[in-house]
mmCIF file of C-alpha atoms in Angstrom:
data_model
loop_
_atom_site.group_PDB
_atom_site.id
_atom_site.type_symbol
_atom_site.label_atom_id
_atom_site.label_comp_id
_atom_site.label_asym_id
_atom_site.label_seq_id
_atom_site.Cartn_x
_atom_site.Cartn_y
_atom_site.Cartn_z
ATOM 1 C CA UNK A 333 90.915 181.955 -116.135
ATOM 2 C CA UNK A 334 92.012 185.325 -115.782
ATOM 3 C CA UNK A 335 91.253 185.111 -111.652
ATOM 4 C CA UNK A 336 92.934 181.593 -112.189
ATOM 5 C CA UNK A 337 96.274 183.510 -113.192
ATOM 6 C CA UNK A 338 96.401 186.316 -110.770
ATOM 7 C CA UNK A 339 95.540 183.961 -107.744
ATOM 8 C CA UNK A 340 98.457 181.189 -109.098
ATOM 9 C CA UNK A 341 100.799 184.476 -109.544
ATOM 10 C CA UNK A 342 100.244 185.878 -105.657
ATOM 11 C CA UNK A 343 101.489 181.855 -104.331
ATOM 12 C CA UNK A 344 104.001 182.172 -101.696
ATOM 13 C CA UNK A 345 105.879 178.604 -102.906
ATOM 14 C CA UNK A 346 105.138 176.505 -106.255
ATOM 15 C CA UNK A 347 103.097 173.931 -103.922
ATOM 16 C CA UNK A 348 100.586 176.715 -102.972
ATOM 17 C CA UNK A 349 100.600 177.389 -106.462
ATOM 18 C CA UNK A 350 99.905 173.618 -107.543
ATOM 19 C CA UNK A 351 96.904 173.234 -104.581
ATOM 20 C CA UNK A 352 95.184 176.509 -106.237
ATOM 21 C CA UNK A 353 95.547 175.327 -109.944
ATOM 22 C CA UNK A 354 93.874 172.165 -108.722
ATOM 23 C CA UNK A 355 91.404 173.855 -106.908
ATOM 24 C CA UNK A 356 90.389 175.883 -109.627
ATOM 25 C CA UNK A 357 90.833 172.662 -112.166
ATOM 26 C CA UNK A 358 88.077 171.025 -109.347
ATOM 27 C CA UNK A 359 85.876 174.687 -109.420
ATOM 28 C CA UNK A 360 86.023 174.919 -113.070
ATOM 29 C CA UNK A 361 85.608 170.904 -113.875
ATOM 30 C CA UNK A 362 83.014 169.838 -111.297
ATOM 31 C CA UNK A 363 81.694 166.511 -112.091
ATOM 32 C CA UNK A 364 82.203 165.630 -108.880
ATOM 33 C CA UNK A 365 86.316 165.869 -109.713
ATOM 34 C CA UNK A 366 89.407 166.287 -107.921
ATOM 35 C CA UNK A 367 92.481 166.872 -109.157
ATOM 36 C CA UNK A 368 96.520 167.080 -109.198
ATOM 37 C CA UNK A 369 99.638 167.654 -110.473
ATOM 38 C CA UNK A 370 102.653 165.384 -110.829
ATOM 39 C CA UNK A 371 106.054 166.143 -111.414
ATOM 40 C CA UNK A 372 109.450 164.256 -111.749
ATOM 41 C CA UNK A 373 113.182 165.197 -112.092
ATOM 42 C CA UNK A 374 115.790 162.215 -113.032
ATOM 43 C CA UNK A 375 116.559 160.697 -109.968
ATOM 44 C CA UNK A 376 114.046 162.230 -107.655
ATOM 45 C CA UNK A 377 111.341 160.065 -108.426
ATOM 46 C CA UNK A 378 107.484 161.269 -108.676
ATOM 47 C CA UNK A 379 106.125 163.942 -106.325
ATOM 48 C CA UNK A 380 102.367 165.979 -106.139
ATOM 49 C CA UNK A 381 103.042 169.564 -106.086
ATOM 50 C CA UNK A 382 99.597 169.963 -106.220
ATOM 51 C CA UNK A 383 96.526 167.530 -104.688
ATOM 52 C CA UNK A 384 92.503 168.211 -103.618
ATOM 53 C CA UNK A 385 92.418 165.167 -102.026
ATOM 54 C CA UNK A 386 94.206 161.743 -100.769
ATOM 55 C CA UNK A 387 92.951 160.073 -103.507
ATOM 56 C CA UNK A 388 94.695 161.719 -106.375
ATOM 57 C CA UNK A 389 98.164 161.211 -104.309
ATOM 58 C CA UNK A 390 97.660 157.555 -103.963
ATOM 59 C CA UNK A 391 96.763 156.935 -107.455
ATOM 60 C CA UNK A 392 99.127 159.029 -108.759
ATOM 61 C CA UNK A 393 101.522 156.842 -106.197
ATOM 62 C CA UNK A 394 99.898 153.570 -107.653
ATOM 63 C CA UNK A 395 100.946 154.308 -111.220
ATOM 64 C CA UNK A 396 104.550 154.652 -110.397
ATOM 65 C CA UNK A 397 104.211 151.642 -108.390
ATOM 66 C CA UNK A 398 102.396 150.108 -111.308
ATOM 67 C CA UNK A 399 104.422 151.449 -113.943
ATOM 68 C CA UNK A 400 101.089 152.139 -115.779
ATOM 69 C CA UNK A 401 98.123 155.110 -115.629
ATOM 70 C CA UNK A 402 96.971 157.891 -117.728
ATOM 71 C CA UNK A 403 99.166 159.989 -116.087
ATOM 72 C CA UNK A 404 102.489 158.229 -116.638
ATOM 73 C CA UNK A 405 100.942 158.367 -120.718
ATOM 74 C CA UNK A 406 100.348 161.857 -120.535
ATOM 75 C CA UNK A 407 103.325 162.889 -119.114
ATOM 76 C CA UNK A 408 105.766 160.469 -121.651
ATOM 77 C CA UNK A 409 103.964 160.679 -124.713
ATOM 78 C CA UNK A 410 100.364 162.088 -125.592
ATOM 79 C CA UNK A 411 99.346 165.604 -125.126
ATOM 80 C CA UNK A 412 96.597 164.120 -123.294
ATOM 81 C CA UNK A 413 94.877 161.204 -122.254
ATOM 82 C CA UNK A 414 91.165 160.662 -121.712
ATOM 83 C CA UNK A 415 89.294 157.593 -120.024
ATOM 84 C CA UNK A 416 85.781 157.335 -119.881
ATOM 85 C CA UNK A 417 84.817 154.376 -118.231
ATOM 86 C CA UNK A 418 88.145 152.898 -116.096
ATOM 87 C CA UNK A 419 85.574 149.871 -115.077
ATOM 88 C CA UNK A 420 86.163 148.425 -118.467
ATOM 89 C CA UNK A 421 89.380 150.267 -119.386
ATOM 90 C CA UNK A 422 91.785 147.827 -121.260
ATOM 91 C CA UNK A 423 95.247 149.745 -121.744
ATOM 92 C CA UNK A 424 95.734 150.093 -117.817
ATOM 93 C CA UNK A 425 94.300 146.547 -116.723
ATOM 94 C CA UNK A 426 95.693 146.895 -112.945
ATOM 95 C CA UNK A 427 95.560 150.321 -111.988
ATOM 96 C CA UNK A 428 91.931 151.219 -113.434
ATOM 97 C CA UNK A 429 90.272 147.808 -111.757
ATOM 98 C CA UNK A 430 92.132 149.393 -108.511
ATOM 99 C CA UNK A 431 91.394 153.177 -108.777
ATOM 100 C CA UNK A 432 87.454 152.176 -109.271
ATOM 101 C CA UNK A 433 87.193 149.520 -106.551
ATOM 102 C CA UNK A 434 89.001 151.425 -104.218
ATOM 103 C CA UNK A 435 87.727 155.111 -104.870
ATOM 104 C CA UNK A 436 85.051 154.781 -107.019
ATOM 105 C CA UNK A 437 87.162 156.558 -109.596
ATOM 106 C CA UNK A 438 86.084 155.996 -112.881
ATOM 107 C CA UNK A 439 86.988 158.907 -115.443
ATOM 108 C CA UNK A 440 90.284 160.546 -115.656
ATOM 109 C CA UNK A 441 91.958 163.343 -117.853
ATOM 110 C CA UNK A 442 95.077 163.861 -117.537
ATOM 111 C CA UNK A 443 97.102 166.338 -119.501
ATOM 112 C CA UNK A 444 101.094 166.540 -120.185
ATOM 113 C CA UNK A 445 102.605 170.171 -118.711
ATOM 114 C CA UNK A 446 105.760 169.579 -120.379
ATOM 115 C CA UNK A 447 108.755 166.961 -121.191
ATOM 116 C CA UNK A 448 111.902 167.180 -121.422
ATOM 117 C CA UNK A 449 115.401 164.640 -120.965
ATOM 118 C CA UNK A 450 115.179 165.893 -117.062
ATOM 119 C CA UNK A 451 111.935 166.572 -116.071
ATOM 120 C CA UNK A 452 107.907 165.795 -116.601
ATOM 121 C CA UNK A 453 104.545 166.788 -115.408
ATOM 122 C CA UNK A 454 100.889 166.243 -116.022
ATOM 123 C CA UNK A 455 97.848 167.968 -114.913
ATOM 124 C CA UNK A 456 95.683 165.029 -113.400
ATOM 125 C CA UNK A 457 91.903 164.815 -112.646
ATOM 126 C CA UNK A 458 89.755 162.077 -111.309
ATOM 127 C CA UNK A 459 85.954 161.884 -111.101
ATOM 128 C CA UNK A 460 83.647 159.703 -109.888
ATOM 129 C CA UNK A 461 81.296 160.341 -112.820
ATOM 130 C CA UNK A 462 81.423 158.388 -116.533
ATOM 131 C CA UNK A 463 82.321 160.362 -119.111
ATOM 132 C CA UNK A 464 82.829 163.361 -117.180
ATOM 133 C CA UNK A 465 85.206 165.233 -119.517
ATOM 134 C CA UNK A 466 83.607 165.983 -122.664
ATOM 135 C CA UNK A 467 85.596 168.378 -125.067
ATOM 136 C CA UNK A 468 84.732 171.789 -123.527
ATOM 137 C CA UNK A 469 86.723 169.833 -120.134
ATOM 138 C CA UNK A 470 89.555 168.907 -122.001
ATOM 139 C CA UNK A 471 90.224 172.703 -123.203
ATOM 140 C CA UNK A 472 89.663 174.101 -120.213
ATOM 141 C CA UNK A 473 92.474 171.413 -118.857
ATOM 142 C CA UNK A 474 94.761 172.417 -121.479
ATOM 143 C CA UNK A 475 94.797 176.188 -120.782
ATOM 144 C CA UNK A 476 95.059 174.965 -116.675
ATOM 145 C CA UNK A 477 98.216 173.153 -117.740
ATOM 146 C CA UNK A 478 99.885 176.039 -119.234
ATOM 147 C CA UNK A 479 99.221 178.033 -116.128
ATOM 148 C CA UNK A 480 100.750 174.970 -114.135
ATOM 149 C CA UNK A 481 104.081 174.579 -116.709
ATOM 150 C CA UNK A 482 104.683 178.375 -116.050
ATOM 151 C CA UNK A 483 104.154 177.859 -112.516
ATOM 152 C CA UNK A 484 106.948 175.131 -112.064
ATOM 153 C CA UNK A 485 109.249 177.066 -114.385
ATOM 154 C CA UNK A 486 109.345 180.318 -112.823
ATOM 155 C CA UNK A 487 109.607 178.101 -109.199
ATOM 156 C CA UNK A 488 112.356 176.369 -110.578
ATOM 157 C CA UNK A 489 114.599 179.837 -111.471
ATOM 158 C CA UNK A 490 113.472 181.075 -107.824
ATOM 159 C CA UNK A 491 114.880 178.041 -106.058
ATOM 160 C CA UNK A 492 118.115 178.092 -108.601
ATOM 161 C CA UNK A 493 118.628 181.475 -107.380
ATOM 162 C CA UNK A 494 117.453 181.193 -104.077
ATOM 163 C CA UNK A 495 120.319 178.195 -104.026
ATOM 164 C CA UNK A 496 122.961 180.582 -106.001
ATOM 165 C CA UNK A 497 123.271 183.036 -103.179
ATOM 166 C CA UNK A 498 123.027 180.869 -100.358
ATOM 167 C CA UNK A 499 126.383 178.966 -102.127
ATOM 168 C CA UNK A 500 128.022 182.563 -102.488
ATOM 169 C CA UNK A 501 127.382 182.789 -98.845
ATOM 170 C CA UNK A 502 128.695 179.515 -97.640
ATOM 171 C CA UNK A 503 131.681 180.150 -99.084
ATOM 172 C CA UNK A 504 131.880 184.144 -98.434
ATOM 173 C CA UNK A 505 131.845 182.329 -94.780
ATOM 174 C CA UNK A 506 134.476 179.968 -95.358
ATOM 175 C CA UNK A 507 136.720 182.245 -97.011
ATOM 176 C CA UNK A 508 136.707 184.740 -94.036
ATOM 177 C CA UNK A 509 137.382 181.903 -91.367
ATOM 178 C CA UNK A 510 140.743 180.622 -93.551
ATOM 179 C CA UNK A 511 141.887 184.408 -93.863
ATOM 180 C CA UNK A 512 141.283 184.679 -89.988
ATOM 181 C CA UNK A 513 142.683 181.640 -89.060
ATOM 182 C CA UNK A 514 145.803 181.931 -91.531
ATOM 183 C CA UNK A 515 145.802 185.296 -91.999
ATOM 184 C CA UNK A 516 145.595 185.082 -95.575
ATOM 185 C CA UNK A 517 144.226 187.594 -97.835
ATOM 186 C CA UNK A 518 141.045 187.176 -99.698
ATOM 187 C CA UNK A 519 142.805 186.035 -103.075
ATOM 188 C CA UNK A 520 145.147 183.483 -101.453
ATOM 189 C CA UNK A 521 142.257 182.495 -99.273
ATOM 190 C CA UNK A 522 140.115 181.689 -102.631
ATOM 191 C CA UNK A 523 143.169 180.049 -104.581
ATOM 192 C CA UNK A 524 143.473 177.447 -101.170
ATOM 193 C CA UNK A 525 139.729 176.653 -101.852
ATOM 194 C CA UNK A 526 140.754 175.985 -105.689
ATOM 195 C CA UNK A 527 144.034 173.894 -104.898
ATOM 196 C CA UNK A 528 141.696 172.186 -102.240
ATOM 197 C CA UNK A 529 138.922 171.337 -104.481
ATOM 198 C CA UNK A 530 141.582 170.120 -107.711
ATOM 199 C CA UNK A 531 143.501 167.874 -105.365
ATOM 200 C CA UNK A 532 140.711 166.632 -103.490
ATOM 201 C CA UNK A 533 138.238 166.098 -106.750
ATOM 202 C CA UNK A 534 135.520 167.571 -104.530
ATOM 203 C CA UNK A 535 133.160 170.849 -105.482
ATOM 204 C CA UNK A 536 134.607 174.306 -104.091
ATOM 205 C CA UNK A 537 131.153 174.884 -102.322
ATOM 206 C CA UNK A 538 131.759 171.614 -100.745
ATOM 207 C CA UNK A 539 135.126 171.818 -99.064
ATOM 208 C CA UNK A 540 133.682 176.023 -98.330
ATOM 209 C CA UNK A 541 130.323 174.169 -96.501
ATOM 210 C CA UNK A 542 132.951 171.875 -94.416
ATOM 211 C CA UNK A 543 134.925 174.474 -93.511
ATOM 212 C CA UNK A 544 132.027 176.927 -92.023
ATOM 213 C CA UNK A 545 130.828 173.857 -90.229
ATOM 214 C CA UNK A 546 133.859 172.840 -88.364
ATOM 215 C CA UNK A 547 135.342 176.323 -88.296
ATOM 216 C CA UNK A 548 138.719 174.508 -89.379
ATOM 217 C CA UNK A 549 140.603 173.616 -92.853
ATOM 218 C CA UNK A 550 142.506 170.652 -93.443
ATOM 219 C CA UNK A 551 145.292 170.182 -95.900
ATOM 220 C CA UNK A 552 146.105 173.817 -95.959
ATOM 221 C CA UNK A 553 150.237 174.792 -96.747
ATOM 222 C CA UNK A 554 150.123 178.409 -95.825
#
């Protein structure tokens, strides 16, 4: 676990991250398992930040499409969910017939990373074997899904940042071509963006990301 954690904290990007959680979920897990991590913001819909194989992406795709799976259970309400046997598994009657026909899947755990009004996750492995997660499994997936919640929240205050200063820039741009073009100084430059944005009911950063693109301002009374 402790290789686990050093190799997830050297990832360039959190999908690098996800594919070597997985991996290690898969190294750690065997029982002929692959694995995966989905995660969902309101409004984005459900992506894999983390996948060994096409299989775990289209039934992690199939239980959105479904609107039913261990992973959709794990992720809204229970800590974690276990299936043994999905050939005669009766609380997801169209996705387990489908994940064992199809891919010969026929044990999952899946375990919830975190929940929250704006945002879900679970941890998500398939195997091929019955009752291929016995308890030992299902703490090893627990302390895999910390590492993975930590993963996603330290990614997400990167790319907050990372967006931050790429804003200040935009409009650090857009400010500079209104006190060229006008000959405005950088305060009455700023206060046009304001009067801009209140009138207009748009975002500052907007109007500043318009005006760097077409190197012109409209509406301005200099």
């Amino acid at each position: 676990m402790r290789q686990v954690a050093r190799e997830v904290d050297a990832a360039d990007d959190l999908e690098q991250a996800g594919d070597r959680i997985c991996a290690a979920a898969v190294e750690l897990l065997g029982g002929h398992a692959e694995a995966g991590i989905s995660y969902a913001q309101r409004g984005r819909g459900v992506e894999n930040i983390g996948a060994t194989s096409d299989s775990v992406r289209h039934g992690d795709a199939l239980q959105v499409e479904l609107g039913e799976g261990p992973c959709l259970d794990a992720a809204w309400n229970q800590e974690q969910v276990v299936a043994s046997d999905l050939a005669h598994e009766q609380r997801w009657p169209r996705w387990g017939p489908t994940m064992v026909r199809e891919y010969g899947i026929t044990s999952m755990l899946c375990t919830q990373l975190f929940t929250t009004r704006e945002q879900l996750g679970a941890l998500n492995i398939y195997s091929t074997d019955r009752d291929a997660f016995d308890e030992e499994a299902q703490e090893l997936a627990r302390l895999l899904a910390v590492h993975a919640a930590l993963t996603v929240a330290a990614a997400q205050q990167v790319q907050h940042l990372t967006i931050a200063i790429d804003r200040r820039t935009t409009i650090g741009k857009a400010l500079g071509i209104i006190m060229v073009q006008h000959d405005l100084d950088d305060a009455r430059a700023f206060a046009v963006l304001q009067r801009l944005s209140r009138h207009g009911n748009r975002k500052l950063y907007s109007i500043a990301e318009e005006v760097v693109r077409t190197r012109r301002l409209t509406g301005i009374d200099s």
